[in-house]
């Protein structure tokens, strides 16, 4: 039996609008956060922090707790104002308002919707 091998390249574009309360997420707080999670550049702390949040959403998924960020309020761009994606803890207990990480909000414009696949023999 002959096996065929393929190289497959998938390019995906996710798009988010991320809001951060800079009164809560100061450069000092992000520097402390950075010591335990992801390194942030001194000159671009908030931008690096937001970049890591976006990458974590792409890698870990939406509608669930995100390592280093906790449960972040999220909604799809097309949802009614005030509606959020429902999130649960392990064990199916629904997240309540006081369980969300303060000062962060993600408006999901696209997630897993826009991708191209190329196959090479």
PDB file of C-alpha atoms in Angstrom:
ATOM      1  CA  UNK A   1       0.000   0.000   0.000  1.00  0.00           C
ATOM      2  CA  UNK A   2       1.386   3.402  -1.000  1.00  0.00           C
ATOM      3  CA  UNK A   3       0.877   6.343   1.286  1.00  0.00           C
ATOM      4  CA  UNK A   4       0.484   9.806  -0.098  1.00  0.00           C
ATOM      5  CA  UNK A   5       1.752  12.747   1.899  1.00  0.00           C
ATOM      6  CA  UNK A   6       0.357  16.263   1.636  1.00  0.00           C
ATOM      7  CA  UNK A   7       1.533  19.541   3.050  1.00  0.00           C
ATOM      8  CA  UNK A   8      -1.504  21.621   3.972  1.00  0.00           C
ATOM      9  CA  UNK A   9      -1.317  25.338   4.712  1.00  0.00           C
ATOM     10  CA  UNK A  10      -4.287  27.048   6.339  1.00  0.00           C
ATOM     11  CA  UNK A  11      -4.260  30.819   6.670  1.00  0.00           C
ATOM     12  CA  UNK A  12      -6.904  32.252   8.957  1.00  0.00           C
ATOM     13  CA  UNK A  13      -7.885  35.818   9.764  1.00  0.00           C
ATOM     14  CA  UNK A  14      -9.714  36.603  13.008  1.00  0.00           C
ATOM     15  CA  UNK A  15     -10.719  40.176  13.700  1.00  0.00           C
ATOM     16  CA  UNK A  16     -11.479  41.692  17.103  1.00  0.00           C
ATOM     17  CA  UNK A  17     -12.086  45.121  18.568  1.00  0.00           C
ATOM     18  CA  UNK A  18     -10.651  45.096  22.070  1.00  0.00           C
ATOM     19  CA  UNK A  19     -11.509  47.714  24.655  1.00  0.00           C
ATOM     20  CA  UNK A  20      -9.253  48.184  27.661  1.00  0.00           C
ATOM     21  CA  UNK A  21      -9.905  50.463  30.631  1.00  0.00           C
ATOM     22  CA  UNK A  22      -6.540  52.174  31.017  1.00  0.00           C
ATOM     23  CA  UNK A  23      -7.508  53.452  34.463  1.00  0.00           C
ATOM     24  CA  UNK A  24      -7.523  49.785  35.600  1.00  0.00           C
ATOM     25  CA  UNK A  25      -4.926  48.343  33.231  1.00  0.00           C
ATOM     26  CA  UNK A  26      -2.133  50.801  33.877  1.00  0.00           C
ATOM     27  CA  UNK A  27       1.423  50.235  32.681  1.00  0.00           C
ATOM     28  CA  UNK A  28       2.340  49.215  36.248  1.00  0.00           C
ATOM     29  CA  UNK A  29      -0.451  46.630  36.488  1.00  0.00           C
ATOM     30  CA  UNK A  30       0.387  45.210  33.067  1.00  0.00           C
ATOM     31  CA  UNK A  31       4.066  45.012  34.100  1.00  0.00           C
ATOM     32  CA  UNK A  32       3.037  42.915  37.133  1.00  0.00           C
ATOM     33  CA  UNK A  33       0.778  40.759  34.940  1.00  0.00           C
ATOM     34  CA  UNK A  34       3.655  40.373  32.484  1.00  0.00           C
ATOM     35  CA  UNK A  35       5.864  38.784  35.159  1.00  0.00           C
ATOM     36  CA  UNK A  36       3.498  35.785  35.387  1.00  0.00           C
ATOM     37  CA  UNK A  37       2.130  35.486  31.858  1.00  0.00           C
ATOM     38  CA  UNK A  38       3.469  37.103  28.676  1.00  0.00           C
ATOM     39  CA  UNK A  39       6.339  39.535  28.361  1.00  0.00           C
ATOM     40  CA  UNK A  40       5.330  43.022  27.311  1.00  0.00           C
ATOM     41  CA  UNK A  41       7.603  45.692  25.904  1.00  0.00           C
ATOM     42  CA  UNK A  42       8.200  48.646  28.229  1.00  0.00           C
ATOM     43  CA  UNK A  43       7.313  51.180  25.512  1.00  0.00           C
ATOM     44  CA  UNK A  44       4.189  49.339  24.285  1.00  0.00           C
ATOM     45  CA  UNK A  45       2.741  47.627  27.355  1.00  0.00           C
ATOM     46  CA  UNK A  46      -0.959  48.087  26.543  1.00  0.00           C
ATOM     47  CA  UNK A  47      -0.514  47.229  22.869  1.00  0.00           C
ATOM     48  CA  UNK A  48       1.416  44.052  23.743  1.00  0.00           C
ATOM     49  CA  UNK A  49      -1.187  43.140  26.377  1.00  0.00           C
ATOM     50  CA  UNK A  50      -4.000  43.530  23.830  1.00  0.00           C
ATOM     51  CA  UNK A  51      -1.990  41.580  21.230  1.00  0.00           C
ATOM     52  CA  UNK A  52      -1.599  38.672  23.678  1.00  0.00           C
ATOM     53  CA  UNK A  53      -5.329  38.745  24.425  1.00  0.00           C
ATOM     54  CA  UNK A  54      -6.175  38.590  20.702  1.00  0.00           C
ATOM     55  CA  UNK A  55      -3.697  35.748  20.103  1.00  0.00           C
ATOM     56  CA  UNK A  56      -5.104  33.864  23.097  1.00  0.00           C
ATOM     57  CA  UNK A  57      -8.627  34.187  21.713  1.00  0.00           C
ATOM     58  CA  UNK A  58      -7.422  32.728  18.423  1.00  0.00           C
ATOM     59  CA  UNK A  59      -5.509  29.868  20.088  1.00  0.00           C
ATOM     60  CA  UNK A  60      -7.698  29.028  23.084  1.00  0.00           C
ATOM     61  CA  UNK A  61     -11.089  29.922  21.647  1.00  0.00           C
ATOM     62  CA  UNK A  62     -13.901  32.252  22.515  1.00  0.00           C
ATOM     63  CA  UNK A  63     -16.675  31.829  25.081  1.00  0.00           C
ATOM     64  CA  UNK A  64     -14.345  30.390  27.726  1.00  0.00           C
ATOM     65  CA  UNK A  65     -11.798  31.435  30.301  1.00  0.00           C
ATOM     66  CA  UNK A  66      -8.478  32.523  28.828  1.00  0.00           C
ATOM     67  CA  UNK A  67      -5.212  31.779  30.588  1.00  0.00           C
ATOM     68  CA  UNK A  68      -3.784  34.997  31.950  1.00  0.00           C
ATOM     69  CA  UNK A  69      -6.974  36.974  31.312  1.00  0.00           C
ATOM     70  CA  UNK A  70      -9.753  34.995  32.980  1.00  0.00           C
ATOM     71  CA  UNK A  71     -13.280  35.379  31.629  1.00  0.00           C
ATOM     72  CA  UNK A  72     -13.466  38.387  29.325  1.00  0.00           C
ATOM     73  CA  UNK A  73     -16.768  39.898  28.231  1.00  0.00           C
ATOM     74  CA  UNK A  74     -17.273  39.052  24.564  1.00  0.00           C
ATOM     75  CA  UNK A  75     -19.920  39.604  21.934  1.00  0.00           C
ATOM     76  CA  UNK A  76     -20.193  39.051  18.226  1.00  0.00           C
ATOM     77  CA  UNK A  77     -20.281  42.245  16.206  1.00  0.00           C
ATOM     78  CA  UNK A  78     -23.767  41.327  14.954  1.00  0.00           C
ATOM     79  CA  UNK A  79     -25.331  40.754  18.401  1.00  0.00           C
ATOM     80  CA  UNK A  80     -27.717  43.245  19.954  1.00  0.00           C
ATOM     81  CA  UNK A  81     -26.137  45.892  22.161  1.00  0.00           C
ATOM     82  CA  UNK A  82     -25.839  44.656  25.736  1.00  0.00           C
ATOM     83  CA  UNK A  83     -25.870  40.954  24.753  1.00  0.00           C
ATOM     84  CA  UNK A  84     -22.802  38.872  25.593  1.00  0.00           C
ATOM     85  CA  UNK A  85     -21.640  35.418  24.567  1.00  0.00           C
ATOM     86  CA  UNK A  86     -22.593  33.026  27.352  1.00  0.00           C
ATOM     87  CA  UNK A  87     -19.580  31.569  29.138  1.00  0.00           C
ATOM     88  CA  UNK A  88     -19.372  28.703  31.611  1.00  0.00           C
ATOM     89  CA  UNK A  89     -16.896  27.381  34.137  1.00  0.00           C
ATOM     90  CA  UNK A  90     -15.865  23.762  33.910  1.00  0.00           C
ATOM     91  CA  UNK A  91     -18.804  21.856  35.282  1.00  0.00           C
ATOM     92  CA  UNK A  92     -21.268  23.996  33.310  1.00  0.00           C
ATOM     93  CA  UNK A  93     -21.800  26.705  35.924  1.00  0.00           C
ATOM     94  CA  UNK A  94     -22.679  29.931  34.098  1.00  0.00           C
ATOM     95  CA  UNK A  95     -20.356  32.933  34.514  1.00  0.00           C
ATOM     96  CA  UNK A  96     -21.962  35.818  36.371  1.00  0.00           C
ATOM     97  CA  UNK A  97     -21.215  39.530  36.045  1.00  0.00           C
ATOM     98  CA  UNK A  98     -18.789  39.567  38.980  1.00  0.00           C
ATOM     99  CA  UNK A  99     -16.749  36.696  37.462  1.00  0.00           C
ATOM    100  CA  UNK A 100     -15.597  38.692  34.440  1.00  0.00           C
ATOM    101  CA  UNK A 101     -12.196  40.355  34.401  1.00  0.00           C
ATOM    102  CA  UNK A 102     -12.730  44.060  34.922  1.00  0.00           C
ATOM    103  CA  UNK A 103     -11.749  46.551  32.287  1.00  0.00           C
ATOM    104  CA  UNK A 104     -11.652  44.242  29.251  1.00  0.00           C
ATOM    105  CA  UNK A 105     -14.196  43.786  26.459  1.00  0.00           C
ATOM    106  CA  UNK A 106     -13.919  42.013  23.096  1.00  0.00           C
ATOM    107  CA  UNK A 107     -16.148  42.723  20.137  1.00  0.00           C
ATOM    108  CA  UNK A 108     -15.673  39.708  17.840  1.00  0.00           C
ATOM    109  CA  UNK A 109     -15.922  40.826  14.235  1.00  0.00           C
ATOM    110  CA  UNK A 110     -14.837  37.465  12.810  1.00  0.00           C
ATOM    111  CA  UNK A 111     -13.541  34.253  14.376  1.00  0.00           C
ATOM    112  CA  UNK A 112     -12.821  31.151  12.292  1.00  0.00           C
ATOM    113  CA  UNK A 113     -14.882  32.646   9.466  1.00  0.00           C
ATOM    114  CA  UNK A 114     -12.229  33.744   7.010  1.00  0.00           C
ATOM    115  CA  UNK A 115      -9.611  31.193   5.971  1.00  0.00           C
ATOM    116  CA  UNK A 116      -7.838  29.803   2.927  1.00  0.00           C
ATOM    117  CA  UNK A 117      -6.515  26.282   2.525  1.00  0.00           C
ATOM    118  CA  UNK A 118      -3.777  25.268   0.128  1.00  0.00           C
ATOM    119  CA  UNK A 119      -2.665  21.673  -0.431  1.00  0.00           C
ATOM    120  CA  UNK A 120       0.728  20.743  -1.840  1.00  0.00           C
ATOM    121  CA  UNK A 121       1.790  17.231  -2.843  1.00  0.00           C
TER     122      UNK A 121
END
